[in-house]
Amino acid sequence: MAVVVTSTLVKPRALAGAPLRATQDPRCVRRLLIGIALGFLAFFLLLPLAAVFGEALRRGLGAYFAAVGDADALASVKLTLIAALISVPANVVFGVAAAWCIAKYSFRGKSLLITLIDLPFAVSPVISGLIYVLVFGAQGWLGPWLIEHNVKIIFAVPGIVLATTFVTFPFVARELIPLMQAQGSEEEYAAITLGANGWQTFWRVTLPNIKWGLLYGVILCNARAMGEFGAVSVVSGHIRGETNTMPLHVEILYNEYNFVGAFAVASLLALLALVTLVLKSIVEWRHARSHAA
Amino acid sequence: MKKLFSFSIALFAFFFIASSSAKTIELLNVSYDPTREFYADLNPAFAAHWKAQTGDIVVIKQSHGGSGKQARGVIDGLQADVVTLALAADIDALYDVAQLIPGDWQQRLPHNASPYTSTIVFLVRKGNPKAIKDWGDLVKPGVSVITPNPKTSGGARWNYLAAWAYARRRAGNEAGAQKFVANLFKNVPVLDSGARGSTTTFAQRGIGDVLLTWENEAHLAQKEFLTEGYEIVVPALSILAEPPVCLVDKNVKKKGTQAVAQAYLEYLFSDEAQRIAVRHFYRPSSPAIALKYAQHFPQLELVTIDTEFDGWTQAQKTHFADGGVFDQIYAR
Amino acid sequence: MSLLRKQHSVLPGFGLSLGFTLAYLGLIVLVPLSAAFLKTAGMSWGDFIAAVASPRVMAAYRLSFFASLAAASVNAFFGLIVAWVLVRYAFPGKRILDALVDLPFALPTAVAGIALTAIYAKNGWLGQWLEPQGVKIAFTEIGVFVALTFIGLPFVVRTLQPVLEELQPELEEAAASLGANRWQTIARVLLPELFPALLTGFALSFARALGEYGSVVFISGNMPMRTEIVPLLIITKLEQYDYRGATAIAVVMLTASFGLLLLINLIQKWSRRHHRV
């Protein structure tokens, strides 16, 4: 990638000011902080990433594409996309609703509610899978009924979707709550006072204000939905070409000593970062355009 | 967003229809980790055999993972037609916990329901620099031994019990055996959670002088990491590892696959399947085939879990349960 | 739910949003989680204590707790700097870096574990230089810390970023025009404003680290009493078909994390009120 990427993330109002304003830091501080951030990210992010791509490309591009184009690999990509396509929108709707009622109103038990929303982060992935087995498994609460009616949840797509939803449950809500709390409700009050109804207020006032948080939430939620290993591993059943998601397929390939294949499929997930880049650029571009208009 | 949602529902529906409209017979074989290559070879052979016999097409789906985890999957509702696991204890659980099979399952097929067997051997680095010949060499200072964790890996339990059997012969009593095994585990720097993880630690990370593993896994690792020139050392005494197979009665009755699943398991004992097993370095259970390929499998004294440890249930309770001997080794 | 009585507000949608939130929360999280609690409730008190307080489990709690704490602290400190740099400064390659922050979520935890082990093992990229110096990372407690730092990294950065982006520059300008120098502005104006989000990021990365399994098992070496983490012991129990013992440990961890998260959320609420006054 030879293109030098410069940021357009600077907000329009910051651009308008003089070169060194109260919101800017001296050059040496800037350099130091950038240096620290780069060092930290290089150490903890770039190095593992380089290791993944290094292993994936060890036998050259041919082996890489052969591994990625394998039928079982493609089946796992498909399943991963299905799981993310269902769980992410569901969690977005939930996250917006939860953030709305938590940030815009005061009621008793709010801290408890926030903590309950956080809970799936604190649950070990192993347990996240296990609890669904305890509910839907053959020995579980609903198991006998489900078997009788021939409904498959565990060891089939619904179980994988449920586990994924559980693991990514808090992301959107967690991004939006602190943001909406920091913003306060003054703009919404103004809109309501001017005669807007609830939906109008939400679409026209709240949504534009929270779009960054929402975007981060969706991106994180999606990344985690696609990358989740532990919980899905418990409910998948590992049937080759059928209930293996990408992370599970990676494990299988690795256990077959097919290191190139394993890291090649893993690198596809790393490429999600590129999707992030594109998404953010689109939002920024539209943002800039709406400001210009 | 709405569009996205309805799209995902459509995808979802498509998936279900697609998976239910298959016309061929499908079997699900739930197996443990090291059998992937073997069943990848065997399944097409059985499919051809079955087609020649009945004209039906049979597609065998495979699920692989740690033996205990796989057994739990079947207990919790994974619709396996047959299970082919690492040790009898994990299949016993299908009876004990969920009554999916009868208690006498191991008597329904010949040879303790184990179509192939293996044993525990040593894989050492090129030229065997630490001169490892037998179990006794593993407790020497400076020898680093790689084995997975017996608490999470079926293969590691075989490793542990083989060492125990050797040491008990040497010391003549249980206390001596425990001391030996404790010393052996003092030389273990890493306990991976599964057998293949250990092989990777040994081969990819360059850790350890000797890897304890199944004979078939040792040969596979030798083949996979050809340039490394690993050598296999066969100890004088080891344990007969019998990975058994079993029909999951409750599931095949429900799915109507009893006949073909039964035929599949019986086929495992046929000459053709036995030869495939040999190709994957499993010791065949058929005496005739074993005799024919005797030069592939070094002779050594093999003890069994039943005579040496009173069966899996007992061995599990004494050694690997919480607070058992293995835990005592690490308790300080 | 008389607990959840709202104060009067002109904004509509309280009933709808709260109702949906509670229903979804109950269905996806609370009902399945209660299965774990009910499974444990079938145990006798003695069995429960034996399962959750044996020396081996205690050693694992200690490791999981301190490694997670260290990882979350490192993430909070460096995460703040990273978020600040990504929002406030312009430099080449910034957007790529920004996009990469999510990587630890996208990469399956097992892959992260394998990649980190490949880097820090004695024949790895860094390990081959570090081990001769006597610095062992893979298969030690430090390895656990490195893995936990990796998987928790996005939390702090991503919770801070939107708040930083929405921060009104007027605040800083006002502080400056009132005579505050840059450090005073940061310490008295910016940090209090960022504190709730920072605390959230810390708490989430800590909680996530406590439960992490996939990446740690590869790099920790899993030595009993030394580098065994709590989730591994849960797996160990499951291997013995001891569902109750497994859920018992899970319940202990869950209760502890819940208490911790609740505490942090209360501190946050308090600090927000305090700050606003």
Short mmCIF file of N, CA, C and O in Angstrom, two decimals, chain B residues 113-180:
data_model
loop_
_atom_site.label_atom_id
_atom_site.label_comp_id
_atom_site.label_asym_id
_atom_site.label_seq_id
_atom_site.Cartn_x
_atom_site.Cartn_y
_atom_site.Cartn_z
N ALA B 113 -15.18 -53.81 20.40
CA ALA B 113 -15.72 -52.74 19.55
C ALA B 113 -14.63 -51.78 19.06
O ALA B 113 -14.91 -50.63 18.73
N SER B 114 -13.39 -52.25 19.04
CA SER B 114 -12.30 -51.38 18.58
C SER B 114 -11.72 -51.93 17.28
O SER B 114 -10.94 -52.87 17.30
N PRO B 115 -12.09 -51.36 16.14
CA PRO B 115 -11.62 -51.88 14.85
C PRO B 115 -10.12 -51.67 14.65
O PRO B 115 -9.50 -52.38 13.86
N TYR B 116 -9.58 -50.71 15.31
CA TYR B 116 -8.15 -50.45 15.17
C TYR B 116 -7.64 -50.12 16.56
O TYR B 116 -8.39 -49.65 17.42
N THR B 117 -6.38 -50.34 16.80
CA THR B 117 -5.80 -49.99 18.09
C THR B 117 -4.54 -49.19 17.84
O THR B 117 -4.10 -49.03 16.70
N SER B 118 -3.98 -48.69 18.91
CA SER B 118 -2.71 -47.99 18.79
C SER B 118 -2.00 -48.13 20.12
O SER B 118 -2.49 -48.81 21.03
N THR B 119 -0.87 -47.51 20.23
CA THR B 119 -0.17 -47.53 21.51
C THR B 119 0.58 -46.22 21.66
O THR B 119 0.63 -45.42 20.73
N ILE B 120 1.14 -46.03 22.82
CA ILE B 120 1.84 -44.78 23.07
C ILE B 120 3.34 -44.96 22.80
O ILE B 120 3.96 -45.88 23.33
N VAL B 121 3.87 -44.10 21.95
CA VAL B 121 5.31 -44.16 21.63
C VAL B 121 5.92 -42.78 21.85
O VAL B 121 5.24 -41.83 22.22
N PHE B 122 7.24 -42.68 21.61
CA PHE B 122 7.93 -41.40 21.78
C PHE B 122 8.32 -40.86 20.41
O PHE B 122 8.79 -41.61 19.56
N LEU B 123 8.16 -39.56 20.24
CA LEU B 123 8.71 -38.91 19.05
C LEU B 123 9.86 -38.03 19.53
O LEU B 123 9.68 -37.20 20.43
N VAL B 124 11.05 -38.23 18.97
CA VAL B 124 12.21 -37.46 19.41
C VAL B 124 12.80 -36.69 18.24
O VAL B 124 12.48 -36.95 17.08
N ARG B 125 13.65 -35.74 18.55
CA ARG B 125 14.24 -34.92 17.50
C ARG B 125 15.31 -35.71 16.73
O ARG B 125 15.76 -36.74 17.18
N LYS B 126 15.67 -35.19 15.58
CA LYS B 126 16.59 -35.85 14.66
C LYS B 126 17.86 -36.32 15.38
O LYS B 126 18.50 -35.54 16.08
N GLY B 127 18.19 -37.58 15.18
CA GLY B 127 19.41 -38.12 15.78
C GLY B 127 19.26 -38.47 17.25
O GLY B 127 20.22 -38.92 17.88
N ASN B 128 18.06 -38.27 17.80
CA ASN B 128 17.79 -38.58 19.22
C ASN B 128 18.89 -38.06 20.14
O ASN B 128 19.55 -38.83 20.84
N PRO B 129 19.12 -36.74 20.15
CA PRO B 129 20.27 -36.17 20.88
C PRO B 129 20.27 -36.48 22.38
O PRO B 129 21.36 -36.55 22.97
N LYS B 130 19.12 -36.70 22.97
CA LYS B 130 19.12 -37.00 24.41
C LYS B 130 19.15 -38.50 24.67
O LYS B 130 18.99 -38.94 25.81
N ALA B 131 19.35 -39.29 23.60
CA ALA B 131 19.46 -40.75 23.71
C ALA B 131 18.31 -41.34 24.53
O ALA B 131 18.51 -42.03 25.53
N ILE B 132 17.11 -41.08 24.10
CA ILE B 132 15.93 -41.59 24.82
C ILE B 132 15.54 -42.94 24.24
O ILE B 132 15.27 -43.08 23.05
N LYS B 133 15.57 -43.96 25.12
CA LYS B 133 15.28 -45.32 24.67
C LYS B 133 14.01 -45.89 25.30
O LYS B 133 13.32 -46.68 24.70
N ASP B 134 13.77 -45.52 26.54
CA ASP B 134 12.63 -46.11 27.24
C ASP B 134 12.07 -45.11 28.26
O ASP B 134 12.63 -44.02 28.44
N TRP B 135 11.03 -45.51 28.94
CA TRP B 135 10.36 -44.62 29.89
C TRP B 135 11.32 -44.06 30.92
O TRP B 135 11.20 -42.90 31.33
N GLY B 136 12.27 -44.91 31.36
CA GLY B 136 13.20 -44.47 32.40
C GLY B 136 13.97 -43.22 32.03
O GLY B 136 14.34 -42.41 32.89
N ASP B 137 14.21 -43.04 30.72
CA ASP B 137 14.99 -41.87 30.28
C ASP B 137 14.20 -40.57 30.40
O ASP B 137 14.79 -39.48 30.36
N LEU B 138 12.89 -40.68 30.53
CA LEU B 138 12.07 -39.46 30.53
C LEU B 138 12.17 -38.68 31.83
O LEU B 138 11.83 -37.49 31.87
N VAL B 139 12.58 -39.35 32.93
CA VAL B 139 12.63 -38.64 34.20
C VAL B 139 14.03 -38.10 34.49
O VAL B 139 14.27 -37.49 35.52
N LYS B 140 14.96 -38.32 33.57
CA LYS B 140 16.31 -37.81 33.78
C LYS B 140 16.30 -36.28 33.81
O LYS B 140 15.53 -35.66 33.09
N PRO B 141 17.17 -35.69 34.60
CA PRO B 141 17.22 -34.23 34.64
C PRO B 141 17.62 -33.70 33.25
O PRO B 141 18.44 -34.30 32.58
N GLY B 142 17.02 -32.60 32.87
CA GLY B 142 17.39 -31.98 31.60
C GLY B 142 16.65 -32.52 30.40
O GLY B 142 16.83 -32.04 29.29
N VAL B 143 15.81 -33.55 30.61
CA VAL B 143 14.99 -34.04 29.50
C VAL B 143 13.63 -33.36 29.59
O VAL B 143 12.99 -33.36 30.63
N SER B 144 13.24 -32.73 28.49
CA SER B 144 11.98 -32.01 28.50
C SER B 144 10.93 -32.82 27.72
O SER B 144 11.15 -33.17 26.58
N VAL B 145 9.81 -33.13 28.39
CA VAL B 145 8.81 -34.04 27.84
C VAL B 145 7.54 -33.25 27.49
O VAL B 145 7.07 -32.44 28.28
N ILE B 146 7.00 -33.50 26.30
CA ILE B 146 5.76 -32.83 25.90
C ILE B 146 4.61 -33.84 25.89
O ILE B 146 4.68 -34.87 25.23
N THR B 147 3.57 -33.53 26.64
CA THR B 147 2.34 -34.32 26.63
C THR B 147 1.20 -33.35 26.86
O THR B 147 1.38 -32.33 27.50
N PRO B 148 0.02 -33.65 26.32
CA PRO B 148 -1.11 -32.78 26.66
C PRO B 148 -1.58 -33.01 28.09
O PRO B 148 -1.06 -33.86 28.80
N ASN B 149 -2.56 -32.23 28.48
CA ASN B 149 -3.08 -32.28 29.85
C ASN B 149 -4.06 -33.44 30.01
O ASN B 149 -5.07 -33.49 29.31
N PRO B 150 -3.77 -34.40 30.90
CA PRO B 150 -4.67 -35.55 31.07
C PRO B 150 -6.08 -35.14 31.51
O PRO B 150 -7.02 -35.89 31.31
N LYS B 151 -6.20 -33.96 32.09
CA LYS B 151 -7.53 -33.54 32.53
C LYS B 151 -8.41 -33.14 31.35
O LYS B 151 -9.63 -33.16 31.45
N THR B 152 -7.79 -32.72 30.25
CA THR B 152 -8.60 -32.26 29.12
C THR B 152 -8.41 -33.11 27.86
O THR B 152 -9.14 -32.91 26.89
N SER B 153 -7.46 -34.02 27.85
CA SER B 153 -7.18 -34.76 26.61
C SER B 153 -7.21 -36.27 26.86
O SER B 153 -6.56 -36.77 27.79
N GLY B 154 -7.97 -36.97 26.03
CA GLY B 154 -8.03 -38.42 26.14
C GLY B 154 -6.68 -39.05 25.87
O GLY B 154 -6.23 -39.96 26.58
N GLY B 155 -5.99 -38.54 24.86
CA GLY B 155 -4.68 -39.09 24.50
C GLY B 155 -3.70 -38.99 25.64
O GLY B 155 -2.91 -39.89 25.90
N ALA B 156 -3.76 -37.86 26.36
CA ALA B 156 -2.84 -37.66 27.48
C ALA B 156 -3.08 -38.67 28.59
O ALA B 156 -2.16 -39.06 29.31
N ARG B 157 -4.35 -39.12 28.71
CA ARG B 157 -4.63 -40.13 29.74
C ARG B 157 -3.95 -41.44 29.39
O ARG B 157 -3.42 -42.12 30.27
N TRP B 158 -3.95 -41.78 28.13
CA TRP B 158 -3.22 -42.98 27.71
C TRP B 158 -1.73 -42.82 28.03
O TRP B 158 -1.09 -43.75 28.52
N ASN B 159 -1.16 -41.64 27.72
CA ASN B 159 0.26 -41.39 28.01
C ASN B 159 0.57 -41.64 29.47
O ASN B 159 1.53 -42.33 29.83
N TYR B 160 -0.26 -41.04 30.30
CA TYR B 160 -0.07 -41.09 31.74
C TYR B 160 -0.15 -42.54 32.23
O TYR B 160 0.70 -43.02 32.99
N LEU B 161 -1.17 -43.26 31.76
CA LEU B 161 -1.37 -44.63 32.24
C LEU B 161 -0.26 -45.56 31.74
O LEU B 161 0.15 -46.48 32.45
N ALA B 162 0.24 -45.31 30.54
CA ALA B 162 1.35 -46.13 30.04
C ALA B 162 2.57 -45.94 30.92
O ALA B 162 3.24 -46.91 31.30
N ALA B 163 2.85 -44.68 31.28
CA ALA B 163 3.99 -44.40 32.15
C ALA B 163 3.79 -45.08 33.51
O ALA B 163 4.73 -45.65 34.09
N TRP B 164 2.58 -45.02 33.98
CA TRP B 164 2.25 -45.62 35.28
C TRP B 164 2.48 -47.14 35.24
O TRP B 164 3.08 -47.72 36.15
N ALA B 165 1.99 -47.75 34.17
CA ALA B 165 2.12 -49.21 34.05
C ALA B 165 3.60 -49.61 34.05
O ALA B 165 4.01 -50.56 34.72
N TYR B 166 4.40 -48.84 33.30
CA TYR B 166 5.84 -49.12 33.25
C TYR B 166 6.45 -48.99 34.66
O TYR B 166 7.17 -49.88 35.13
N ALA B 167 6.11 -47.89 35.32
CA ALA B 167 6.76 -47.60 36.61
C ALA B 167 6.34 -48.61 37.67
O ALA B 167 7.14 -48.98 38.53
N ARG B 168 5.10 -49.06 37.59
CA ARG B 168 4.65 -50.03 38.60
C ARG B 168 5.39 -51.35 38.43
O ARG B 168 5.75 -52.01 39.39
N ARG B 169 5.66 -51.73 37.19
CA ARG B 169 6.46 -52.94 36.96
C ARG B 169 7.84 -52.76 37.57
O ARG B 169 8.39 -53.65 38.20
N ARG B 170 8.42 -51.60 37.37
CA ARG B 170 9.77 -51.33 37.82
C ARG B 170 9.85 -51.28 39.35
O ARG B 170 10.67 -51.93 39.97
N ALA B 171 8.93 -50.47 39.94
CA ALA B 171 9.01 -50.23 41.38
C ALA B 171 8.35 -51.36 42.16
O ALA B 171 8.69 -51.62 43.31
N GLY B 172 7.40 -52.02 41.52
CA GLY B 172 6.71 -53.10 42.20
C GLY B 172 5.55 -52.63 43.06
O GLY B 172 4.85 -53.44 43.65
N ASN B 173 5.34 -51.34 43.18
CA ASN B 173 4.20 -50.88 43.98
C ASN B 173 3.65 -49.55 43.46
O ASN B 173 4.28 -48.89 42.62
N GLU B 174 2.48 -49.20 43.99
CA GLU B 174 1.80 -47.98 43.52
C GLU B 174 2.56 -46.71 43.91
O GLU B 174 2.62 -45.75 43.15
N ALA B 175 3.13 -46.73 45.12
CA ALA B 175 3.83 -45.53 45.59
C ALA B 175 4.99 -45.20 44.66
O ALA B 175 5.21 -44.04 44.30
N GLY B 176 5.72 -46.24 44.27
CA GLY B 176 6.84 -46.03 43.36
C GLY B 176 6.37 -45.50 42.02
O GLY B 176 7.00 -44.61 41.42
N ALA B 177 5.22 -46.04 41.56
CA ALA B 177 4.69 -45.59 40.28
C ALA B 177 4.31 -44.11 40.36
O ALA B 177 4.60 -43.33 39.45
N GLN B 178 3.70 -43.73 41.47
CA GLN B 178 3.28 -42.34 41.61
C GLN B 178 4.49 -41.41 41.61
O GLN B 178 4.47 -40.34 41.00
N LYS B 179 5.55 -41.86 42.29
CA LYS B 179 6.75 -41.04 42.35
C LYS B 179 7.35 -40.86 40.95
O LYS B 179 7.76 -39.75 40.57
N PHE B 180 7.35 -41.97 40.20
CA PHE B 180 7.91 -41.90 38.85
C PHE B 180 7.11 -40.93 37.98
O PHE B 180 7.67 -40.06 37.31
#
